[in-house]
PDB file of C-alpha atoms in Angstrom:
ATOM      1  CA  GLY A   1      -4.199  10.437  10.758  1.00 81.00           C
ATOM      2  CA  GLY A   2      -6.572   7.677   9.713  1.00 89.00           C
ATOM      3  CA  SER A   3      -6.220   3.966  10.296  1.00 96.00           C
ATOM      4  CA  LEU A   4      -4.790   1.786   7.538  1.00 97.00           C
ATOM      5  CA  ALA A   5      -8.324   0.642   6.665  1.00 98.00           C
ATOM      6  CA  GLU A   6      -9.581   4.252   6.472  1.00 96.00           C
ATOM      7  CA  VAL A   7      -6.651   5.343   4.310  1.00 95.00           C
ATOM      8  CA  ALA A   8      -7.091   2.351   1.998  1.00 97.00           C
ATOM      9  CA  ALA A   9     -10.831   3.045   1.664  1.00 97.00           C
ATOM     10  CA  ALA A  10     -10.174   6.709   0.800  1.00 96.00           C
ATOM     11  CA  ALA A  11      -7.519   5.714  -1.754  1.00 96.00           C
ATOM     12  CA  ARG A  12      -9.910   3.220  -3.389  1.00 98.00           C
ATOM     13  CA  LYS A  13     -12.663   5.854  -3.509  1.00 98.00           C
ATOM     14  CA  ALA A  14     -10.325   8.389  -5.130  1.00 97.00           C
ATOM     15  CA  ALA A  15      -8.977   5.841  -7.633  1.00 97.00           C
ATOM     16  CA  GLN A  16     -12.507   4.876  -8.672  1.00 97.00           C
ATOM     17  CA  ALA A  17     -13.472   8.539  -9.175  1.00 96.00           C
ATOM     18  CA  VAL A  18     -10.442   9.751 -11.151  1.00 97.00           C
ATOM     19  CA  ARG A  19     -10.082   9.772 -14.939  1.00 97.00           C
ATOM     20  CA  SER A  20      -6.976  10.702 -16.976  1.00 96.00           C
ATOM     21  CA  ILE A  21      -5.875  11.009 -20.567  1.00 96.00           C
ATOM     22  CA  GLY A  22      -2.554  12.050 -22.069  1.00 95.00           C
ATOM     23  CA  VAL A  23      -0.983  13.378 -25.237  1.00 95.00           C
ATOM     24  CA  ALA A  24       2.641  12.976 -26.345  1.00 92.00           C
ATOM     25  CA  LEU A  25       4.674  15.133 -28.696  1.00 92.00           C
ATOM     26  CA  THR A  26       7.964  13.271 -28.216  1.00 89.00           C
ATOM     27  CA  PRO A  27       8.910   9.882 -26.771  1.00 83.00           C
ATOM     28  CA  CYS A  28      10.780   9.275 -23.570  1.00 81.00           C
ATOM     29  CA  VAL A  29      14.170   7.599 -23.486  1.00 78.00           C
ATOM     30  CA  VAL A  30      14.357   4.979 -20.764  1.00 75.00           C
ATOM     31  CA  PRO A  31      17.911   5.208 -19.371  1.00 77.00           C
ATOM     32  CA  GLU A  32      18.473   1.450 -19.280  1.00 78.00           C
ATOM     33  CA  SER A  33      17.572   0.979 -22.960  1.00 78.00           C
ATOM     34  CA  GLY A  34      19.121   4.250 -24.156  1.00 78.00           C
ATOM     35  CA  LYS A  35      16.646   4.595 -27.007  1.00 80.00           C
ATOM     36  CA  ALA A  36      13.304   6.272 -27.618  1.00 80.00           C
ATOM     37  CA  SER A  37      10.262   4.254 -26.572  1.00 79.00           C
ATOM     38  CA  PHE A  38       8.527   5.147 -29.865  1.00 82.00           C
ATOM     39  CA  ALA A  39       9.022   7.422 -32.876  1.00 85.00           C
ATOM     40  CA  ILE A  40       6.820  10.368 -33.778  1.00 89.00           C
ATOM     41  CA  ALA A  41       7.169  13.124 -36.360  1.00 91.00           C
ATOM     42  CA  GLU A  42       7.891  16.679 -35.237  1.00 91.00           C
ATOM     43  CA  ASP A  43       4.439  17.894 -36.326  1.00 94.00           C
ATOM     44  CA  GLU A  44       2.464  14.986 -34.835  1.00 95.00           C
ATOM     45  CA  VAL A  45       0.776  14.117 -31.557  1.00 94.00           C
ATOM     46  CA  GLU A  46      -0.028  10.719 -30.030  1.00 93.00           C
ATOM     47  CA  PHE A  47      -3.441  11.153 -28.394  1.00 95.00           C
ATOM     48  CA  GLY A  48      -4.378   8.921 -25.469  1.00 93.00           C
ATOM     49  CA  MET A  49      -0.946   7.356 -25.059  1.00 89.00           C
ATOM     50  CA  GLY A  50       0.280   5.760 -21.865  1.00 82.00           C
ATOM     51  CA  ILE A  51       2.850   7.463 -19.671  1.00 78.00           C
ATOM     52  CA  HIS A  52       5.506   4.920 -20.690  1.00 75.00           C
ATOM     53  CA  GLY A  53       4.851   5.308 -24.398  1.00 73.00           C
ATOM     54  CA  GLU A  54       2.067   2.760 -24.834  1.00 82.00           C
ATOM     55  CA  PRO A  55       0.165   3.439 -28.091  1.00 86.00           C
ATOM     56  CA  GLY A  56      -2.698   5.893 -27.936  1.00 91.00           C
ATOM     57  CA  ILE A  57      -6.131   6.232 -29.507  1.00 95.00           C
ATOM     58  CA  TRP A  58      -4.895   8.070 -32.580  1.00 94.00           C
ATOM     59  CA  ARG A  59      -1.826   9.733 -34.027  1.00 95.00           C
ATOM     60  CA  GLY A  60      -1.982  12.688 -36.364  1.00 95.00           C
ATOM     61  CA  LYS A  61      -1.050  16.273 -37.110  1.00 96.00           C
ATOM     62  CA  LEU A  62      -0.711  18.440 -34.015  1.00 95.00           C
ATOM     63  CA  PRO A  63      -3.909  20.493 -33.539  1.00 96.00           C
ATOM     64  CA  THR A  64      -4.177  23.661 -31.456  1.00 96.00           C
ATOM     65  CA  ALA A  65      -3.892  23.464 -27.679  1.00 96.00           C
ATOM     66  CA  ASP A  66      -7.576  24.362 -27.384  1.00 97.00           C
ATOM     67  CA  ALA A  67      -8.556  21.539 -29.746  1.00 97.00           C
ATOM     68  CA  LEU A  68      -6.421  19.066 -27.778  1.00 96.00           C
ATOM     69  CA  ALA A  69      -7.897  20.197 -24.461  1.00 97.00           C
ATOM     70  CA  GLN A  70     -11.416  19.987 -25.887  1.00 98.00           C
ATOM     71  CA  GLU A  71     -10.919  16.429 -27.147  1.00 97.00           C
ATOM     72  CA  MET A  72      -9.373  15.397 -23.837  1.00 97.00           C
ATOM     73  CA  LEU A  73     -12.470  16.739 -22.080  1.00 98.00           C
ATOM     74  CA  ASP A  74     -14.813  15.194 -24.670  1.00 97.00           C
ATOM     75  CA  ARG A  75     -13.321  11.807 -23.797  1.00 97.00           C
ATOM     76  CA  LEU A  76     -13.206  12.297 -20.009  1.00 97.00           C
ATOM     77  CA  LEU A  77     -16.452  14.120 -19.203  1.00 97.00           C
ATOM     78  CA  PRO A  78     -18.830  11.320 -20.296  1.00 96.00           C
ATOM     79  CA  GLU A  79     -17.026   9.078 -17.783  1.00 95.00           C
ATOM     80  CA  LEU A  80     -17.796  11.470 -14.914  1.00 95.00           C
ATOM     81  CA  ASP A  81     -20.986  12.487 -13.175  1.00 88.00           C
ATOM     82  CA  LEU A  82     -20.468  16.249 -13.295  1.00 92.00           C
ATOM     83  CA  ARG A  83     -23.540  18.400 -12.836  1.00 92.00           C
ATOM     84  CA  ARG A  84     -24.099  22.106 -12.316  1.00 95.00           C
ATOM     85  CA  GLY A  85     -22.538  22.932  -8.981  1.00 96.00           C
ATOM     86  CA  SER A  86     -20.082  20.024  -9.098  1.00 97.00           C
ATOM     87  CA  ARG A  87     -16.653  20.559  -7.664  1.00 98.00           C
ATOM     88  CA  VAL A  88     -13.763  18.838  -9.421  1.00 98.00           C
ATOM     89  CA  ALA A  89     -10.048  18.381  -8.791  1.00 98.00           C
ATOM     90  CA  VAL A  90      -8.037  19.192 -11.927  1.00 98.00           C
ATOM     91  CA  LEU A  91      -4.465  18.166 -12.716  1.00 97.00           C
ATOM     92  CA  VAL A  92      -2.739  19.361 -15.881  1.00 97.00           C
ATOM     93  CA  ASN A  93       0.530  17.471 -15.743  1.00 95.00           C
ATOM     94  CA  SER A  94       3.714  17.865 -17.775  1.00 93.00           C
ATOM     95  CA  LEU A  95       5.114  14.554 -18.944  1.00 90.00           C
ATOM     96  CA  GLY A  96       8.560  16.016 -18.349  1.00 88.00           C
ATOM     97  CA  ALA A  97       9.572  18.432 -21.101  1.00 89.00           C
ATOM     98  CA  THR A  98       6.419  20.527 -21.496  1.00 92.00           C
ATOM     99  CA  PRO A  99       6.880  23.956 -19.897  1.00 93.00           C
ATOM    100  CA  HIS A 100       4.437  25.417 -17.390  1.00 94.00           C
ATOM    101  CA  GLU A 101       3.394  28.144 -19.834  1.00 96.00           C
ATOM    102  CA  GLU A 102       2.044  25.557 -22.270  1.00 95.00           C
ATOM    103  CA  LEU A 103       0.296  23.661 -19.476  1.00 97.00           C
ATOM    104  CA  TYR A 104      -1.493  26.852 -18.440  1.00 98.00           C
ATOM    105  CA  ILE A 105      -2.752  27.259 -22.013  1.00 97.00           C
ATOM    106  CA  LEU A 106      -4.362  23.807 -21.693  1.00 97.00           C
ATOM    107  CA  TYR A 107      -5.689  24.632 -18.223  1.00 98.00           C
ATOM    108  CA  ARG A 108      -7.305  27.849 -19.495  1.00 98.00           C
ATOM    109  CA  LYS A 109      -9.447  25.843 -21.919  1.00 98.00           C
ATOM    110  CA  VAL A 110     -10.192  23.131 -19.344  1.00 98.00           C
ATOM    111  CA  ALA A 111     -11.380  25.727 -16.807  1.00 98.00           C
ATOM    112  CA  GLN A 112     -13.518  27.411 -19.466  1.00 98.00           C
ATOM    113  CA  VAL A 113     -15.243  24.171 -20.481  1.00 97.00           C
ATOM    114  CA  LEU A 114     -15.800  23.126 -16.863  1.00 97.00           C
ATOM    115  CA  ALA A 115     -17.336  26.534 -16.132  1.00 97.00           C
ATOM    116  CA  ASP A 116     -19.622  26.100 -19.154  1.00 96.00           C
ATOM    117  CA  HIS A 117     -20.765  22.812 -17.555  1.00 95.00           C
ATOM    118  CA  GLY A 118     -21.343  24.597 -14.244  1.00 96.00           C
ATOM    119  CA  ALA A 119     -18.460  22.791 -12.517  1.00 97.00           C
ATOM    120  CA  THR A 120     -15.887  24.483 -10.293  1.00 97.00           C
ATOM    121  CA  PRO A 121     -12.197  23.479 -10.296  1.00 97.00           C
ATOM    122  CA  VAL A 122     -10.854  23.025  -6.751  1.00 96.00           C
ATOM    123  CA  MET A 123      -7.138  23.406  -6.026  1.00 94.00           C
ATOM    124  CA  PRO A 124      -6.130  23.051  -9.689  1.00 96.00           C
ATOM    125  CA  LEU A 125      -2.642  21.629 -10.091  1.00 95.00           C
ATOM    126  CA  VAL A 126      -0.595  22.625 -13.118  1.00 96.00           C
ATOM    127  CA  GLY A 127       2.991  21.401 -13.358  1.00 93.00           C
ATOM    128  CA  ARG A 128       5.250  18.353 -13.223  1.00 91.00           C
ATOM    129  CA  TYR A 129       3.683  15.755 -10.950  1.00 89.00           C
ATOM    130  CA  ALA A 130       4.037  12.430 -12.808  1.00 85.00           C
ATOM    131  CA  THR A 131       6.627  12.624 -15.556  1.00 84.00           C
ATOM    132  CA  SER A 132       7.922  10.204 -18.141  1.00 81.00           C
ATOM    133  CA  MET A 133      11.537  11.300 -18.152  1.00 77.00           C
ATOM    134  CA  GLU A 134      11.883  14.128 -20.727  1.00 81.00           C
ATOM    135  CA  MET A 135       8.763  13.364 -22.802  1.00 85.00           C
ATOM    136  CA  ALA A 136       7.050  16.422 -24.290  1.00 91.00           C
ATOM    137  CA  GLY A 137       3.336  16.153 -23.698  1.00 92.00           C
ATOM    138  CA  ALA A 138       0.718  16.458 -21.005  1.00 95.00           C
ATOM    139  CA  SER A 139      -1.927  14.547 -19.157  1.00 96.00           C
ATOM    140  CA  LEU A 140      -5.262  15.800 -17.900  1.00 97.00           C
ATOM    141  CA  THR A 141      -6.769  14.262 -14.785  1.00 97.00           C
ATOM    142  CA  LEU A 142     -10.199  15.055 -13.364  1.00 98.00           C
ATOM    143  CA  MET A 143     -11.776  13.840 -10.132  1.00 98.00           C
ATOM    144  CA  PRO A 144     -15.265  14.870  -9.039  1.00 98.00           C
ATOM    145  CA  LEU A 145     -15.189  15.773  -5.380  1.00 98.00           C
ATOM    146  CA  ASP A 146     -17.629  15.024  -2.612  1.00 97.00           C
ATOM    147  CA  SER A 147     -17.099  16.565   0.818  1.00 97.00           C
ATOM    148  CA  GLU A 148     -14.862  13.683   1.951  1.00 96.00           C
ATOM    149  CA  LEU A 149     -12.544  13.758  -1.079  1.00 97.00           C
ATOM    150  CA  GLU A 150     -12.382  17.557  -1.077  1.00 97.00           C
ATOM    151  CA  GLY A 151     -11.522  17.545   2.627  1.00 96.00           C
ATOM    152  CA  LEU A 152      -8.739  15.045   2.022  1.00 95.00           C
ATOM    153  CA  LEU A 153      -7.401  17.034  -0.934  1.00 95.00           C
ATOM    154  CA  LYS A 154      -7.277  20.168   1.216  1.00 95.00           C
ATOM    155  CA  ALA A 155      -5.905  18.445   4.337  1.00 94.00           C
ATOM    156  CA  PRO A 156      -2.623  19.831   5.678  1.00 94.00           C
ATOM    157  CA  ALA A 157       0.359  17.899   4.343  1.00 92.00           C
ATOM    158  CA  ASP A 158       4.097  18.461   4.218  1.00 93.00           C
ATOM    159  CA  CYS A 159       6.229  16.019   2.271  1.00 88.00           C
ATOM    160  CA  PRO A 160       8.784  16.411  -0.529  1.00 85.00           C
ATOM    161  CA  PHE A 161       6.330  16.454  -3.437  1.00 78.00           C
ATOM    162  CA  TRP A 162       3.084  17.567  -1.814  1.00 84.00           C
ATOM    163  CA  ARG A 163       2.550  20.496   0.495  1.00 90.00           C
ATOM    164  CA  VAL A 164      -0.743  21.928   1.696  1.00 92.00           C
ATOM    165  CA  ILE A 165      -0.681  24.460   4.515  1.00 90.00           C
TER     166      ILE A 165
END
């Protein structure tokens, strides 16, 4: 319901506040090329990779889900101004082939660490929101919320991929 200028300002504010990091267990296959965007061993993870297969921060043996979630948070939290009482939007996103059950294992650890920091997740989203074809992996996105951003997140919406009632 806002003007174009108001919507653009809110989008800029959200984009400046949000931080994400991803992990890949398998590559995606871009239909036009018909081949994997990168190669990775069955027991490895690419940490910090881009959604289209851009190289990450490190590649190595697949650690536990808790260890992955902890490192994701260790890299994201210093970028954010979260204090006791902070409210934060959380997105644990499948890159396409990771099932919801595995995403919830990551979310469990994320929620635990945020609680230890005194931060409260608001409207946590766990599922397929921004995928990279059939890539196995996940991304974690955090956005500290002020009253404006939280109000916008909770605003009624009804469209094909986003519904808030």
